[in-house]
Coordinates of C-alpha atoms (C1' of nucleotides) in Angstrom, one line a residue:
Chain A
M24 CA -34.7 86.3 -37.3
A25 CA -37.5 83.9 -36.7
T26 CA -35.4 81.1 -35.3
H27 CA -33.8 83.6 -32.9
T28 CA -37.1 84.7 -31.5
Q29 CA -38.2 81.1 -31.2
R30 CA -35.1 80.3 -29.2
T31 CA -35.6 83.1 -26.7
R32 CA -39.3 82.9 -26.3
R33 CA -39.8 79.2 -26.5
A34 CA -42.9 77.6 -25.1
D35 CA -40.9 75.1 -23.0
A36 CA -39.5 77.8 -20.7
L37 CA -37.3 76.6 -17.8
S38 CA -39.0 75.9 -14.5
K39 CA -37.9 74.1 -11.4
Q40 CA -40.2 71.1 -12.3
R41 CA -38.7 70.8 -15.8
I42 CA -35.2 70.9 -14.3
V43 CA -36.1 68.3 -11.7
D44 CA -37.6 66.0 -14.3
A45 CA -34.5 66.3 -16.4
A46 CA -32.3 65.6 -13.4
I47 CA -34.3 62.5 -12.5
E48 CA -33.9 61.2 -16.1
I49 CA -30.1 61.8 -16.0
L50 CA -29.8 60.2 -12.5
D51 CA -31.8 57.1 -13.6
A52 CA -29.9 56.7 -16.7
G53 CA -26.3 57.3 -15.5
G54 CA -26.3 57.4 -11.8
E55 CA -25.3 60.1 -9.4
R56 CA -22.0 60.8 -11.2
A57 CA -23.7 61.6 -14.4
L58 CA -25.7 64.5 -12.9
T59 CA -23.6 67.7 -13.5
F60 CA -24.8 71.1 -14.3
R61 CA -23.1 71.0 -17.6
A62 CA -25.0 67.8 -18.6
L63 CA -28.2 69.2 -17.3
A64 CA -27.8 72.5 -19.2
S65 CA -27.0 70.6 -22.4
R66 CA -30.0 68.4 -22.1
L67 CA -32.2 71.4 -21.4
E68 CA -30.5 73.4 -24.1
T69 CA -29.6 76.3 -21.9
G70 CA -26.6 77.7 -20.1
S71 CA -25.5 76.2 -16.8
G72 CA -26.1 79.5 -15.1
A73 CA -29.7 79.5 -16.1
I74 CA -30.4 76.6 -13.8
Y75 CA -29.3 78.6 -10.8
W76 CA -32.2 81.0 -11.5
H77 CA -34.7 78.2 -10.5
V78 CA -32.6 76.0 -8.2
E79 CA -30.4 77.2 -5.3
N80 CA -27.6 74.7 -5.8
K81 CA -26.9 71.0 -6.5
S82 CA -28.0 69.9 -3.0
D83 CA -31.3 71.7 -3.4
L84 CA -31.8 70.0 -6.7
L85 CA -31.2 66.5 -5.3
V86 CA -33.6 67.2 -2.4
A87 CA -36.3 68.3 -4.9
A88 CA -35.7 65.2 -7.1
S89 CA -35.9 62.7 -4.3
D90 CA -38.8 64.5 -2.7
D91 CA -40.6 64.1 -6.1
V92 CA -40.0 60.3 -6.1
I93 CA -41.0 59.8 -2.4
A94 CA -44.1 61.9 -2.9
R95 CA -45.2 59.5 -5.7
V96 CA -44.6 56.5 -3.4
L97 CA -46.7 57.9 -0.6
A98 CA -49.4 58.9 -3.0
S99 CA -49.6 55.5 -4.5
T100 CA -49.7 53.5 -1.3
D101 CA -52.9 53.6 0.7
G102 CA -53.0 54.6 4.3
N103 CA -56.6 53.5 4.8
V104 CA -56.0 49.8 5.3
E105 CA -55.2 47.7 8.2
P106 CA -52.2 49.3 10.0
F107 CA -49.9 46.3 9.8
T108 CA -50.6 46.1 6.1
A109 CA -50.2 49.8 5.6
I110 CA -46.8 49.9 7.2
R111 CA -45.6 47.0 5.1
A112 CA -47.0 48.7 2.0
V113 CA -45.1 52.0 2.6
A114 CA -41.9 50.2 3.4
L115 CA -42.2 48.1 0.3
G116 CA -43.1 51.1 -1.8
M117 CA -40.0 52.8 -0.5
F118 CA -37.9 49.7 -1.3
D119 CA -39.2 49.4 -4.8
A120 CA -38.8 53.1 -5.5
I121 CA -35.2 53.0 -4.3
D122 CA -34.7 49.9 -6.3
A123 CA -35.8 51.8 -9.4
H124 CA -34.0 55.0 -8.5
P125 CA -31.0 54.0 -6.4
W126 CA -29.7 57.5 -6.1
V127 CA -32.8 58.3 -3.9
G128 CA -31.4 55.9 -1.3
A129 CA -28.2 57.8 -1.1
Q130 CA -30.0 61.1 -1.0
L131 CA -32.3 60.2 1.8
V132 CA -29.4 59.1 3.9
R133 CA -27.5 62.2 3.1
E134 CA -30.2 64.6 4.2
P135 CA -32.7 62.8 6.4
W136 CA -34.3 66.0 7.7
Q137 CA -35.9 66.8 4.4
L138 CA -39.6 66.9 3.9
A139 CA -39.7 63.4 2.3
M140 CA -38.5 61.8 5.6
L141 CA -41.0 63.8 7.6
K142 CA -43.8 62.5 5.4
I143 CA -42.6 58.9 5.9
Y144 CA -42.5 59.4 9.7
E145 CA -46.0 60.8 9.5
R146 CA -47.4 57.8 7.6
V147 CA -45.6 55.2 9.8
G148 CA -46.4 57.1 13.0
A149 CA -50.1 57.3 12.2
Q150 CA -50.3 53.6 11.6
L151 CA -48.4 52.7 14.8
R152 CA -50.8 54.8 16.7
I153 CA -53.8 52.9 15.2
L154 CA -51.9 49.7 16.1
G155 CA -52.2 50.8 19.7
V156 CA -48.5 51.4 20.4
P157 CA -48.3 53.3 23.7
E158 CA -47.5 57.0 23.6
R159 CA -44.1 56.7 25.3
S160 CA -42.7 54.2 22.8
L161 CA -44.3 55.8 19.7
F162 CA -41.3 57.9 18.8
Y163 CA -38.8 55.1 19.3
A164 CA -40.9 52.6 17.4
A165 CA -41.3 55.0 14.4
S166 CA -37.6 55.8 14.3
A167 CA -36.6 52.2 14.5
L168 CA -38.7 51.5 11.4
V169 CA -37.5 54.6 9.5
N170 CA -33.9 54.0 10.4
Y171 CA -34.1 50.4 9.2
I172 CA -35.7 51.6 5.9
L173 CA -32.9 54.2 5.6
G174 CA -30.3 51.5 6.1
V175 CA -31.6 49.2 3.4
A176 CA -32.0 52.3 1.2
G177 CA -28.4 53.2 1.6
Q178 CA -27.3 49.6 1.0
N179 CA -29.3 49.4 -2.1
A180 CA -27.9 52.6 -3.5
A181 CA -24.4 51.4 -2.8
N182 CA -25.1 48.1 -4.5
A183 CA -26.5 49.8 -7.6
R184 CA -23.3 52.0 -7.7
L185 CA -21.2 48.8 -7.7
D186 CA -23.5 47.0 -10.1
A187 CA -23.3 49.9 -12.5
H188 CA -24.1 49.0 -16.0
E189 CA -25.0 45.4 -15.2
G190 CA -28.4 45.3 -13.7
D191 CA -28.1 41.6 -13.1
R192 CA -29.0 41.2 -9.4
S193 CA -28.3 37.6 -9.1
A194 CA -24.9 37.9 -10.7
F195 CA -24.2 40.7 -8.3
R196 CA -25.2 38.7 -5.3
G197 CA -23.0 35.9 -6.5
A198 CA -20.1 38.3 -6.7
V199 CA -20.6 39.6 -3.2
A200 CA -20.9 36.0 -1.9
A201 CA -17.7 35.1 -3.7
R202 CA -16.0 38.1 -2.1
W203 CA -17.3 37.0 1.4
T204 CA -16.1 33.5 1.0
Q205 CA -12.6 34.4 -0.2
H206 CA -11.6 35.1 3.4
D207 CA -10.4 32.5 5.8
P208 CA -13.3 30.2 6.9
A209 CA -11.8 29.9 10.3
Q210 CA -11.9 33.6 10.8
F211 CA -15.2 34.2 9.1
P212 CA -17.3 31.1 9.7
F213 CA -20.7 33.0 9.6
A214 CA -19.9 34.5 6.2
H215 CA -19.2 31.0 4.8
Q216 CA -22.3 29.6 6.4
I217 CA -24.7 32.1 4.9
A218 CA -23.0 32.6 1.6
E219 CA -25.4 30.3 -0.1
Q220 CA -28.4 32.0 1.3
L221 CA -26.9 35.3 0.2
R222 CA -26.6 34.0 -3.3
E223 CA -30.2 32.8 -3.5
H224 CA -32.2 35.0 -1.3
D225 CA -34.9 37.5 -2.5
D226 CA -34.1 41.1 -1.6
R227 CA -37.7 42.1 -1.1
E228 CA -38.4 39.2 1.1
Q229 CA -35.3 39.9 3.2
F230 CA -36.4 43.5 3.5
L231 CA -39.9 42.6 4.7
A232 CA -38.5 40.1 7.1
G233 CA -36.7 43.0 8.9
I234 CA -39.8 45.1 9.0
D235 CA -41.7 42.1 10.5
F236 CA -39.0 41.6 13.2
I237 CA -39.3 45.2 14.2
L238 CA -43.1 45.2 14.2
A239 CA -43.2 42.0 16.2
G240 CA -40.7 43.5 18.6
I241 CA -42.8 46.6 19.0
A242 CA -45.8 44.4 19.7
A243 CA -43.9 42.4 22.3
L244 CA -42.2 45.2 24.2
G245 CA -44.9 47.8 23.7
Chain B
M18 CA 23.5 69.6 1.6
A19 CA 22.6 68.1 4.9
T20 CA 19.1 69.4 5.1
H21 CA 18.5 68.1 1.6
T22 CA 19.6 64.5 2.5
Q23 CA 17.4 64.7 5.6
R24 CA 14.4 65.6 3.5
T25 CA 14.8 62.7 1.1
R26 CA 15.8 60.1 3.6
R27 CA 13.7 61.1 6.6
A28 CA 12.9 58.5 9.2
D29 CA 9.2 59.1 9.0
A30 CA 8.9 57.7 5.5
L31 CA 5.5 57.5 4.0
S32 CA 3.4 54.4 4.5
K33 CA -0.2 53.5 4.1
Q34 CA -0.7 53.5 7.8
R35 CA 0.8 57.0 8.2
I36 CA -1.4 58.2 5.4
V37 CA -4.5 56.6 6.9
D38 CA -3.7 58.2 10.3
A39 CA -3.3 61.6 8.8
A40 CA -6.6 61.1 6.8
I41 CA -8.4 60.2 10.0
E42 CA -7.1 63.3 11.7
I43 CA -8.3 65.5 8.9
L44 CA -11.6 63.8 8.6
D45 CA -12.2 64.1 12.4
A46 CA -11.2 67.8 12.4
G47 CA -12.9 69.1 9.3
G48 CA -15.3 66.5 8.0
E49 CA -15.4 64.8 4.7
R50 CA -15.1 67.9 2.7
A51 CA -11.7 68.7 4.3
L52 CA -10.1 65.5 3.1
T53 CA -8.4 66.4 -0.2
F54 CA -5.1 65.0 -1.6
R55 CA -3.7 68.5 -1.5
A56 CA -4.5 68.9 2.2
L57 CA -3.2 65.4 2.9
A58 CA 0.0 66.0 1.0
S59 CA 0.6 69.3 2.8
R60 CA 0.1 67.7 6.2
L61 CA 2.4 64.9 5.3
E62 CA 4.9 67.3 3.8
T63 CA 5.0 65.6 0.5
G64 CA 3.6 65.8 -3.0
S65 CA 0.1 64.8 -3.8
G66 CA 1.3 62.2 -6.2
A67 CA 3.4 60.4 -3.6
I68 CA 0.2 59.3 -1.8
Y69 CA -0.8 57.4 -4.9
W70 CA 2.3 55.2 -4.4
H71 CA 0.8 53.8 -1.2
V72 CA -3.0 54.2 -1.8
E73 CA -4.9 53.3 -4.9
N74 CA -7.3 56.2 -4.9
K75 CA -9.5 58.3 -2.6
S76 CA -12.1 55.5 -2.2
D77 CA -9.4 53.1 -1.2
L78 CA -8.2 55.6 1.4
L79 CA -11.7 56.0 2.9
V80 CA -12.2 52.3 3.0
A81 CA -8.9 51.9 4.9
A82 CA -9.7 54.7 7.3
S83 CA -13.1 53.4 8.2
D84 CA -11.9 49.9 8.5
D85 CA -9.3 51.2 10.9
V86 CA -12.0 52.7 13.1
I87 CA -14.3 49.7 13.0
A88 CA -11.5 47.3 13.8
R89 CA -10.8 49.2 16.9
V90 CA -14.5 49.0 17.9
L91 CA -14.6 45.3 17.4
A92 CA -11.4 44.8 19.3
S93 CA -12.6 46.8 22.2
T94 CA -16.0 45.1 22.6
D95 CA -16.0 41.6 24.0
G96 CA -17.7 38.7 22.2
N97 CA -17.4 36.4 25.2
V98 CA -20.3 37.5 27.2
E99 CA -24.0 36.7 27.2
P100 CA -25.1 36.9 23.5
F101 CA -27.9 39.5 24.1
T102 CA -25.4 41.7 25.9
A103 CA -22.7 41.1 23.2
I104 CA -25.0 42.3 20.4
R105 CA -26.0 45.4 22.3
A106 CA -22.3 46.0 23.0
V107 CA -21.2 45.9 19.4
A108 CA -24.1 48.0 18.3
L109 CA -23.4 50.6 20.9
G110 CA -19.7 50.5 20.1
M111 CA -20.6 51.2 16.5
F112 CA -22.9 54.0 17.5
D113 CA -20.2 55.7 19.7
A114 CA -17.5 55.3 17.1
I115 CA -19.7 56.9 14.4
D116 CA -20.7 59.6 16.9
A117 CA -17.0 60.3 17.3
H118 CA -16.1 59.9 13.6
P119 CA -19.3 60.7 11.7
W120 CA -17.6 60.3 8.3
V121 CA -17.4 56.5 9.1
G122 CA -21.2 56.4 9.0
A123 CA -21.3 57.8 5.5
Q124 CA -18.5 55.5 4.4
L125 CA -20.1 52.3 5.7
V126 CA -23.3 53.2 3.8
R127 CA -21.3 54.1 0.7
E128 CA -19.4 50.8 0.5
P129 CA -21.2 48.2 2.6
W130 CA -19.3 45.2 1.1
Q131 CA -16.1 46.2 2.6
L132 CA -14.3 44.1 5.2
A133 CA -15.5 46.1 8.1
M134 CA -19.1 45.2 7.4
L135 CA -18.2 41.6 7.0
K136 CA -16.6 41.6 10.5
I137 CA -19.8 43.2 12.0
Y138 CA -21.9 40.5 10.3
E139 CA -19.6 37.9 11.7
R140 CA -19.8 39.2 15.3
V141 CA -23.6 39.6 15.2
G142 CA -24.2 36.3 13.4
A143 CA -22.2 34.3 15.9
Q144 CA -24.1 35.8 18.8
L145 CA -27.5 35.1 17.1
R146 CA -26.5 31.5 16.6
I147 CA -25.6 31.2 20.3
L148 CA -29.0 32.8 21.1
G149 CA -30.6 29.8 19.3
V150 CA -32.0 31.6 16.3
P151 CA -33.0 28.9 13.8
E152 CA -30.7 28.4 10.8
R153 CA -33.3 29.5 8.2
S154 CA -33.8 32.9 9.8
L155 CA -30.2 33.5 10.8
F156 CA -29.3 35.5 7.7
Y157 CA -32.4 37.6 7.8
A158 CA -32.0 38.3 11.5
A159 CA -28.4 39.4 11.1
S160 CA -29.1 41.6 8.1
A161 CA -32.0 43.2 9.9
L162 CA -29.7 44.2 12.7
V163 CA -26.9 45.3 10.4
N164 CA -29.2 47.3 8.2
Y165 CA -30.6 49.1 11.2
I166 CA -27.2 49.9 12.5
L167 CA -26.3 51.2 9.0
G168 CA -29.4 53.4 8.9
V169 CA -28.6 55.0 12.2
A170 CA -25.0 55.4 11.1
G171 CA -26.0 57.2 8.0
Q172 CA -28.4 59.4 9.9
N173 CA -25.7 60.3 12.4
A174 CA -23.3 61.2 9.7
A175 CA -25.8 63.5 8.1
N176 CA -26.6 65.2 11.3
A177 CA -23.0 65.8 12.0
R178 CA -22.7 67.3 8.5
L179 CA -25.5 69.7 9.3
D180 CA -24.3 70.4 12.8
A181 CA -20.9 71.2 11.4
H182 CA -19.0 73.5 13.7
E183 CA -21.5 73.4 16.5
G184 CA -21.3 70.2 18.3
D185 CA -24.2 71.1 20.5
R186 CA -26.5 68.1 20.2
S187 CA -29.4 69.4 22.1
A188 CA -29.4 72.7 20.2
F189 CA -29.3 70.7 17.0
R190 CA -32.3 68.5 18.1
G191 CA -34.2 71.7 18.9
A192 CA -33.5 73.0 15.4
V193 CA -34.8 69.8 13.8
A194 CA -37.8 69.8 16.0
A195 CA -38.5 73.5 15.1
R196 CA -38.2 72.6 11.4
W197 CA -40.7 69.7 11.9
T198 CA -43.2 71.8 13.7
Q199 CA -43.1 74.7 11.2
H200 CA -45.4 72.7 8.9
D201 CA -49.2 72.6 9.1
P202 CA -50.2 70.6 12.2
A203 CA -53.3 69.4 10.4
Q204 CA -51.1 67.8 7.7
F205 CA -48.4 66.6 10.0
P206 CA -50.0 65.7 13.3
F207 CA -47.5 63.0 14.2
A208 CA -44.5 65.4 13.8
H209 CA -46.1 67.9 16.2
Q210 CA -47.0 65.2 18.7
I211 CA -43.5 63.8 19.0
A212 CA -41.6 67.1 18.6
E213 CA -41.1 67.4 22.3
Q214 CA -39.8 63.9 22.6
L215 CA -37.5 64.7 19.7
R216 CA -36.1 67.7 21.6
E217 CA -35.4 65.8 24.8
H218 CA -34.6 62.2 23.9
D219 CA -31.3 60.5 24.3
D220 CA -29.7 59.4 21.1
R221 CA -28.1 56.3 22.5
E222 CA -31.2 55.2 24.3
Q223 CA -33.2 55.6 21.1
F224 CA -30.7 53.6 19.2
L225 CA -30.7 50.8 21.7
A226 CA -34.5 50.8 21.8
G227 CA -34.4 49.9 18.1
I228 CA -31.9 47.1 18.7
D229 CA -34.2 45.7 21.4
F230 CA -37.2 45.8 19.1
I231 CA -35.4 43.8 16.5
L232 CA -34.0 41.3 19.0
A233 CA -37.5 40.9 20.6
G234 CA -38.9 40.4 17.1
I235 CA -36.3 37.8 16.3
A236 CA -37.1 36.0 19.5
A237 CA -40.9 36.2 18.8
L238 CA -40.9 35.1 15.2
G239 CA -37.9 32.8 15.3
Chain C
dA17 C1' -37.4 88.7 -15.4
dC18 C1' -34.8 85.3 -17.3
dC19 C1' -31.0 83.4 -19.9
dT20 C1' -26.0 83.0 -21.7
dG21 C1' -21.5 81.2 -21.3
dA22 C1' -17.0 82.5 -20.1
dA23 C1' -14.3 82.7 -15.9
dC24 C1' -13.0 81.3 -11.1
dA25 C1' -11.6 78.4 -7.6
dC26 C1' -11.5 74.3 -6.8
dC27 C1' -11.2 68.8 -7.3
dG28 C1' -8.9 63.7 -8.2
dT29 C1' -5.6 61.7 -10.8
dT30 C1' -1.6 61.1 -14.0
dC31 C1' 3.1 61.2 -15.2
dA32 C1' 7.6 62.8 -16.7
dA33 C1' 11.3 63.9 -14.1
dG34 C1' 14.0 63.6 -10.2
dT35 C1' 16.7 60.9 -6.1
Chain D
dA17 C1' 11.8 52.1 -5.0
dC18 C1' 9.9 56.1 -3.8
dC19 C1' 9.0 61.0 -4.2
dT20 C1' 8.0 65.7 -6.5
dG21 C1' 4.9 68.9 -8.4
dA22 C1' 3.2 70.6 -12.7
dA23 C1' -0.4 69.4 -15.9
dC24 C1' -4.9 67.5 -17.3
dA25 C1' -9.6 67.0 -17.3
dC26 C1' -12.9 67.7 -14.9
dC27 C1' -16.3 69.9 -11.1
dG28 C1' -20.0 73.6 -8.8
dT29 C1' -20.8 78.2 -8.7
dT30 C1' -20.6 83.2 -10.0
dC31 C1' -21.5 87.1 -12.7
dA32 C1' -21.1 90.6 -16.3
dA33 C1' -23.5 90.9 -20.3
dG34 C1' -27.3 90.1 -23.1
dT35 C1' -32.7 89.9 -24.3

DNA sequence: ACCTGAACACCGTTCAAGT
DNA sequence: ACCTGAACACCGTTCAAGT
């Protein structure tokens, strides 16, 4: 039968890239919980076992998917500008990518030794060197920046998980602020004092402020 | 039957605290994957459903377990010392606790709005205030420190997951360094340059260096 | 070489039934 | 009020069988 031949020899044969693309779509649309091999197989119109021919396991798939996203960030941010600007640009690129694909934040934290992290270290490290950071503190300086980025990344992923089908950032911040202030003010004075700032602050600005603190500290301590 | 009565009216009745204690033991011994309701029920010599009488679900249990660990950290570190020292002490306390219980790192990153995080913000914020950080940057300064701590926490949890049944930190660092240097030196010069430092560095010292960068930056930028 | 889809060995969670 | 444990609705992964 013609339809049968079409099905088995279709032009859109499976490949790791097609699987990764489909996985990213599912992750973006429904979050980490939505990505199952059954959902993936059904979207790709194949059997769940077929995916294992191209991908080692679920962890391998998640690594490939987040590597895909990070590679795009690094490709789109320029390394050939003033080092201070370059570091802020990669950091902000990471922030925006994780904002758009929160599952990437969780994935980076889960397996930080993957190639994507190495590439980020590479970009940050090169700029710090240009900035004149002495050899002995280069590693610590780079890891401070990367660890900070990872922390915010994880935080963002968690927020998105809580936010779920809302997408309303400011409502979400209000909810967190409300949660913070529901405790005893005598026991949690700081939480009460900053609750209003928490409600109204800009996430990107807050993120960059942290980067700037670290860069200033690196400059000060060398 | 006497044995029967003993079983149903035993002195060591279930309670949330007993469940949390057992969960922590399982998590410490076998990692996050080992904690299942079946394993927990068998250790507590009860049915898996009984646990649900005291605990809402698995997420609730993990929150309670990590809160338990963090509370101990905060109780054991003194807030009544010089602010700079106090901040370093909480940070280091967190680091050591997560080193001993890596699953806490993963849990903090997974649900950062939990009470434990609020307590950390509280401690850090109070010290920054004493340090004279101006009101307008207080929130950003505190969140920079907390996000950094979270990043390292997540990293540590991931490393422990990879390390698994080894526990040999230096062998692990060697393995990561080997992985980093297996790529093309022309494409990853920074990775090759710092591979040796990666192999020999002290994790706690590296962690504190990051804290000091941020504190110096806060002092510099105000 | 690549795909199919049933089967296996797990999960978290629920719930009727017990005490 | 609290506990029991079978049952339900899922998972990731494997693998004999197909093309």
